[in-house]
Amino acid sequence: MVTIYERTPGLSRRELLKRGGAGALLIISGSAVISPEHAWGLETSALKPETMATLIQVARDIYPHDQVPDRYYAVAVKGHDEMAGKDPAHKELIENGIADLDRKAGSGGYRALGWEEQRVALLRDLENSPFFQAVRGGLVVSLYNQKELWPIFGYEGESYSKGGYIARGFNDIEWL
């Protein structure tokens, strides 16, 4: 006999980590997004602070790394605020994309969805949109080019100045 258990919504792993201190409650104040628990803030100049707070969550959902604090995701999406200040079309793209996500998420918006799976499902529906492609494309560079994160990922940086990879562990398979 096979018993099928239906999954009931409860506390997701990501939600547990958020409440446990790995993720942070973000406070929106004036033109800033602030994390009082982890002592960092992000001032916005072109995009609404609510938009930036949602963008931080979107970034975390696109490239989820539980060991990476939110402040690095905030740094990664800050470029959208800077670009929005120079290009009204980019500002409209980001603001409308976030508004669309919030509308599709229902009451409370995208950030209020407790389950990562629910947020990712919304993002999958938008993955071919110019909004999603702009955010995802920017994150590839802006998130992973932060040297402070390299040790978390086990990346030692470029190797040319150190003699290349062949003489520095090219055949070292311990990392697998």
PDB file of C-alpha atoms in Angstrom:
ATOM      1  CA  MET A   1       0.000   0.000   0.000  1.00  0.00           C
ATOM      2  CA  VAL A   2       1.300   3.445  -0.930  1.00  0.00           C
ATOM      3  CA  THR A   3       0.446   6.389   1.262  1.00  0.00           C
ATOM      4  CA  ILE A   4       0.515   9.821  -0.321  1.00  0.00           C
ATOM      5  CA  TYR A   5       1.108  12.730   1.969  1.00  0.00           C
ATOM      6  CA  GLU A   6      -0.045  16.134   0.919  1.00  0.00           C
ATOM      7  CA  ARG A   7       2.390  18.905   1.712  1.00  0.00           C
ATOM      8  CA  THR A   8       0.820  21.490   3.929  1.00  0.00           C
ATOM      9  CA  PRO A   9       2.210  24.998   3.985  1.00  0.00           C
ATOM     10  CA  GLY A  10       4.242  25.690   7.058  1.00  0.00           C
ATOM     11  CA  LEU A  11       7.603  27.211   7.690  1.00  0.00           C
ATOM     12  CA  SER A  12       9.888  26.918   4.661  1.00  0.00           C
ATOM     13  CA  ARG A  13      13.623  26.412   5.077  1.00  0.00           C
ATOM     14  CA  ARG A  14      14.271  29.903   3.759  1.00  0.00           C
ATOM     15  CA  GLU A  15      11.663  31.405   6.090  1.00  0.00           C
ATOM     16  CA  LEU A  16      13.259  29.599   9.025  1.00  0.00           C
ATOM     17  CA  LEU A  17      16.646  31.017   8.076  1.00  0.00           C
ATOM     18  CA  LYS A  18      15.164  34.489   7.741  1.00  0.00           C
ATOM     19  CA  ARG A  19      13.722  34.320  11.209  1.00  0.00           C
ATOM     20  CA  GLY A  20      16.898  32.780  12.562  1.00  0.00           C
ATOM     21  CA  GLY A  21      19.124  35.632  11.432  1.00  0.00           C
ATOM     22  CA  ALA A  22      20.505  34.551   8.041  1.00  0.00           C
ATOM     23  CA  GLY A  23      17.982  36.753   6.271  1.00  0.00           C
ATOM     24  CA  ALA A  24      16.878  40.064   7.658  1.00  0.00           C
ATOM     25  CA  LEU A  25      13.751  42.095   8.101  1.00  0.00           C
ATOM     26  CA  LEU A  26      14.089  45.082   5.802  1.00  0.00           C
ATOM     27  CA  ILE A  27      12.662  48.402   6.928  1.00  0.00           C
ATOM     28  CA  ILE A  28      11.707  51.050   4.393  1.00  0.00           C
ATOM     29  CA  SER A  29      12.246  54.561   5.663  1.00  0.00           C
ATOM     30  CA  GLY A  30      12.065  57.615   3.443  1.00  0.00           C
ATOM     31  CA  SER A  31      14.323  56.858   0.495  1.00  0.00           C
ATOM     32  CA  ALA A  32      16.238  54.021   2.145  1.00  0.00           C
ATOM     33  CA  VAL A  33      16.060  50.294   2.709  1.00  0.00           C
ATOM     34  CA  ILE A  34      17.521  49.426   6.123  1.00  0.00           C
ATOM     35  CA  SER A  35      18.430  46.172   7.836  1.00  0.00           C
ATOM     36  CA  PRO A  36      18.639  47.075  11.546  1.00  0.00           C
ATOM     37  CA  GLU A  37      19.526  43.515  12.539  1.00  0.00           C
ATOM     38  CA  HIS A  38      22.631  43.398  10.339  1.00  0.00           C
ATOM     39  CA  ALA A  39      23.487  47.122  10.431  1.00  0.00           C
ATOM     40  CA  TRP A  40      23.405  48.079   6.778  1.00  0.00           C
ATOM     41  CA  GLY A  41      21.326  50.396   4.688  1.00  0.00           C
ATOM     42  CA  LEU A  42      20.816  51.253   1.041  1.00  0.00           C
ATOM     43  CA  GLU A  43      19.768  54.710  -0.027  1.00  0.00           C
ATOM     44  CA  THR A  44      17.793  54.956  -3.220  1.00  0.00           C
ATOM     45  CA  SER A  45      17.818  57.889  -5.586  1.00  0.00           C
ATOM     46  CA  ALA A  46      15.600  56.951  -8.530  1.00  0.00           C
ATOM     47  CA  LEU A  47      13.654  53.811  -7.642  1.00  0.00           C
ATOM     48  CA  LYS A  48      11.209  53.601  -4.755  1.00  0.00           C
ATOM     49  CA  PRO A  49      12.647  51.982  -1.609  1.00  0.00           C
ATOM     50  CA  GLU A  50       9.830  49.404  -1.753  1.00  0.00           C
ATOM     51  CA  THR A  51      10.974  48.512  -5.264  1.00  0.00           C
ATOM     52  CA  MET A  52      14.572  48.089  -4.086  1.00  0.00           C
ATOM     53  CA  ALA A  53      13.503  45.899  -1.145  1.00  0.00           C
ATOM     54  CA  THR A  54      11.538  43.678  -3.532  1.00  0.00           C
ATOM     55  CA  LEU A  55      14.461  43.645  -5.980  1.00  0.00           C
ATOM     56  CA  ILE A  56      16.703  42.341  -3.182  1.00  0.00           C
ATOM     57  CA  GLN A  57      14.252  39.478  -2.607  1.00  0.00           C
ATOM     58  CA  VAL A  58      13.998  38.821  -6.363  1.00  0.00           C
ATOM     59  CA  ALA A  59      17.805  38.686  -6.570  1.00  0.00           C
ATOM     60  CA  ARG A  60      17.920  36.202  -3.707  1.00  0.00           C
ATOM     61  CA  ASP A  61      15.257  34.061  -5.405  1.00  0.00           C
ATOM     62  CA  ILE A  62      17.030  34.096  -8.783  1.00  0.00           C
ATOM     63  CA  TYR A  63      20.458  33.278  -7.316  1.00  0.00           C
ATOM     64  CA  PRO A  64      19.754  31.710  -3.908  1.00  0.00           C
ATOM     65  CA  HIS A  65      22.745  31.379  -1.608  1.00  0.00           C
ATOM     66  CA  ASP A  66      21.693  30.957   2.004  1.00  0.00           C
ATOM     67  CA  GLN A  67      25.198  31.770   3.233  1.00  0.00           C
ATOM     68  CA  VAL A  68      25.245  35.168   1.454  1.00  0.00           C
ATOM     69  CA  PRO A  69      23.821  38.034   3.540  1.00  0.00           C
ATOM     70  CA  ASP A  70      21.205  40.368   2.043  1.00  0.00           C
ATOM     71  CA  ARG A  71      23.618  43.304   1.969  1.00  0.00           C
ATOM     72  CA  TYR A  72      25.514  41.704  -0.926  1.00  0.00           C
ATOM     73  CA  TYR A  73      22.270  41.292  -2.841  1.00  0.00           C
ATOM     74  CA  ALA A  74      21.529  44.963  -2.094  1.00  0.00           C
ATOM     75  CA  VAL A  75      24.898  45.960  -3.555  1.00  0.00           C
ATOM     76  CA  ALA A  76      24.164  43.766  -6.582  1.00  0.00           C
ATOM     77  CA  VAL A  77      20.835  45.461  -7.374  1.00  0.00           C
ATOM     78  CA  LYS A  78      21.991  49.016  -6.567  1.00  0.00           C
ATOM     79  CA  GLY A  79      23.045  49.372 -10.206  1.00  0.00           C
ATOM     80  CA  HIS A  80      19.385  49.323 -11.241  1.00  0.00           C
ATOM     81  CA  ASP A  81      18.743  52.377  -9.072  1.00  0.00           C
ATOM     82  CA  GLU A  82      21.734  54.157 -10.586  1.00  0.00           C
ATOM     83  CA  MET A  83      20.675  53.232 -14.129  1.00  0.00           C
ATOM     84  CA  ALA A  84      17.097  54.309 -13.428  1.00  0.00           C
ATOM     85  CA  GLY A  85      18.415  57.768 -12.499  1.00  0.00           C
ATOM     86  CA  LYS A  86      20.028  58.071 -15.944  1.00  0.00           C
ATOM     87  CA  ASP A  87      17.527  56.220 -18.110  1.00  0.00           C
ATOM     88  CA  PRO A  88      13.775  56.790 -17.628  1.00  0.00           C
ATOM     89  CA  ALA A  89      13.012  53.698 -19.744  1.00  0.00           C
ATOM     90  CA  HIS A  90      15.016  51.517 -17.334  1.00  0.00           C
ATOM     91  CA  LYS A  91      13.242  53.072 -14.371  1.00  0.00           C
ATOM     92  CA  GLU A  92       9.888  52.307 -15.971  1.00  0.00           C
ATOM     93  CA  LEU A  93      10.986  48.730 -16.779  1.00  0.00           C
ATOM     94  CA  ILE A  94      12.012  48.000 -13.174  1.00  0.00           C
ATOM     95  CA  GLU A  95       9.140  49.817 -11.435  1.00  0.00           C
ATOM     96  CA  ASN A  96       6.545  48.198 -13.726  1.00  0.00           C
ATOM     97  CA  GLY A  97       8.172  44.772 -13.405  1.00  0.00           C
ATOM     98  CA  ILE A  98       8.069  44.918  -9.605  1.00  0.00           C
ATOM     99  CA  ALA A  99       4.498  46.277  -9.647  1.00  0.00           C
ATOM    100  CA  ASP A 100       3.511  43.363 -11.915  1.00  0.00           C
ATOM    101  CA  LEU A 101       5.147  40.860  -9.542  1.00  0.00           C
ATOM    102  CA  ASP A 102       3.375  42.411  -6.547  1.00  0.00           C
ATOM    103  CA  ARG A 103       0.031  42.351  -8.357  1.00  0.00           C
ATOM    104  CA  LYS A 104       0.445  38.682  -9.355  1.00  0.00           C
ATOM    105  CA  ALA A 105       1.492  37.781  -5.802  1.00  0.00           C
ATOM    106  CA  GLY A 106      -1.767  39.115  -4.385  1.00  0.00           C
ATOM    107  CA  SER A 107      -2.346  40.673  -1.002  1.00  0.00           C
ATOM    108  CA  GLY A 108       0.891  41.876   0.569  1.00  0.00           C
ATOM    109  CA  GLY A 109       2.866  41.622  -2.656  1.00  0.00           C
ATOM    110  CA  TYR A 110       5.857  39.536  -3.670  1.00  0.00           C
ATOM    111  CA  ARG A 111       7.828  39.929  -0.441  1.00  0.00           C
ATOM    112  CA  ALA A 112       4.868  38.741   1.626  1.00  0.00           C
ATOM    113  CA  LEU A 113       4.834  35.317  -0.029  1.00  0.00           C
ATOM    114  CA  GLY A 114       6.194  32.978   2.624  1.00  0.00           C
ATOM    115  CA  TRP A 115       7.158  30.117   0.362  1.00  0.00           C
ATOM    116  CA  GLU A 116      10.167  30.386  -1.895  1.00  0.00           C
ATOM    117  CA  GLU A 117       8.411  28.013  -4.313  1.00  0.00           C
ATOM    118  CA  GLN A 118       5.558  30.506  -4.742  1.00  0.00           C
ATOM    119  CA  ARG A 119       7.952  33.345  -5.534  1.00  0.00           C
ATOM    120  CA  VAL A 120       9.986  31.223  -7.944  1.00  0.00           C
ATOM    121  CA  ALA A 121       6.781  30.165  -9.741  1.00  0.00           C
ATOM    122  CA  LEU A 122       5.956  33.842 -10.307  1.00  0.00           C
ATOM    123  CA  LEU A 123       9.477  34.477 -11.597  1.00  0.00           C
ATOM    124  CA  ARG A 124       9.254  31.497 -13.962  1.00  0.00           C
ATOM    125  CA  ASP A 125       6.164  33.070 -15.540  1.00  0.00           C
ATOM    126  CA  LEU A 126       8.238  36.195 -16.236  1.00  0.00           C
ATOM    127  CA  GLU A 127      11.554  34.606 -17.198  1.00  0.00           C
ATOM    128  CA  ASN A 128      11.264  35.610 -20.867  1.00  0.00           C
ATOM    129  CA  SER A 129      10.243  39.194 -20.098  1.00  0.00           C
ATOM    130  CA  PRO A 130      12.631  42.117 -20.568  1.00  0.00           C
ATOM    131  CA  PHE A 131      12.276  42.898 -16.835  1.00  0.00           C
ATOM    132  CA  PHE A 132      13.432  39.462 -15.705  1.00  0.00           C
ATOM    133  CA  GLN A 133      16.248  39.346 -18.253  1.00  0.00           C
ATOM    134  CA  ALA A 134      17.492  42.775 -17.150  1.00  0.00           C
ATOM    135  CA  VAL A 135      17.544  41.776 -13.488  1.00  0.00           C
ATOM    136  CA  ARG A 136      19.039  38.315 -14.050  1.00  0.00           C
ATOM    137  CA  GLY A 137      21.635  39.578 -16.519  1.00  0.00           C
ATOM    138  CA  GLY A 138      22.774  42.330 -14.182  1.00  0.00           C
ATOM    139  CA  LEU A 139      23.053  39.953 -11.242  1.00  0.00           C
ATOM    140  CA  VAL A 140      25.431  37.587 -12.998  1.00  0.00           C
ATOM    141  CA  VAL A 141      28.090  40.286 -12.941  1.00  0.00           C
ATOM    142  CA  SER A 142      27.116  42.468  -9.989  1.00  0.00           C
ATOM    143  CA  LEU A 143      26.664  39.632  -7.487  1.00  0.00           C
ATOM    144  CA  TYR A 144      29.533  37.346  -8.409  1.00  0.00           C
ATOM    145  CA  ASN A 145      32.101  40.112  -8.987  1.00  0.00           C
ATOM    146  CA  GLN A 146      32.041  41.101  -5.314  1.00  0.00           C
ATOM    147  CA  LYS A 147      35.446  39.989  -4.037  1.00  0.00           C
ATOM    148  CA  GLU A 148      34.145  39.722  -0.471  1.00  0.00           C
ATOM    149  CA  LEU A 149      31.935  36.827  -1.614  1.00  0.00           C
ATOM    150  CA  TRP A 150      34.629  34.827  -3.389  1.00  0.00           C
ATOM    151  CA  PRO A 151      35.780  32.951  -0.265  1.00  0.00           C
ATOM    152  CA  ILE A 152      32.184  31.866   0.402  1.00  0.00           C
ATOM    153  CA  PHE A 153      32.075  30.259  -3.044  1.00  0.00           C
ATOM    154  CA  GLY A 154      35.602  28.839  -2.816  1.00  0.00           C
ATOM    155  CA  TYR A 155      36.896  31.008  -5.653  1.00  0.00           C
ATOM    156  CA  GLU A 156      40.475  32.206  -5.167  1.00  0.00           C
ATOM    157  CA  GLY A 157      40.343  34.854  -7.859  1.00  0.00           C
ATOM    158  CA  GLU A 158      42.263  35.132 -11.098  1.00  0.00           C
ATOM    159  CA  SER A 159      45.276  32.896 -11.435  1.00  0.00           C
ATOM    160  CA  TYR A 160      47.432  34.588 -14.062  1.00  0.00           C
ATOM    161  CA  SER A 161      49.369  36.690 -11.553  1.00  0.00           C
ATOM    162  CA  LYS A 162      49.992  33.543  -9.485  1.00  0.00           C
ATOM    163  CA  GLY A 163      51.343  31.383 -12.322  1.00  0.00           C
ATOM    164  CA  GLY A 164      48.078  30.017 -13.715  1.00  0.00           C
ATOM    165  CA  TYR A 165      45.908  27.091 -12.711  1.00  0.00           C
ATOM    166  CA  ILE A 166      48.097  24.252 -13.998  1.00  0.00           C
ATOM    167  CA  ALA A 167      50.743  24.781 -11.314  1.00  0.00           C
ATOM    168  CA  ARG A 168      48.162  25.654  -8.630  1.00  0.00           C
ATOM    169  CA  GLY A 169      45.825  22.711  -8.142  1.00  0.00           C
ATOM    170  CA  PHE A 170      44.479  22.068 -11.642  1.00  0.00           C
ATOM    171  CA  ASN A 171      44.428  18.357 -10.835  1.00  0.00           C
ATOM    172  CA  ASP A 172      43.297  18.865  -7.246  1.00  0.00           C
ATOM    173  CA  ILE A 173      39.921  17.146  -7.047  1.00  0.00           C
ATOM    174  CA  GLU A 174      39.348  17.610  -3.313  1.00  0.00           C
ATOM    175  CA  TRP A 175      36.799  20.348  -3.939  1.00  0.00           C
ATOM    176  CA  LEU A 176      34.297  17.931  -5.523  1.00  0.00           C
TER     177      LEU A 176
END
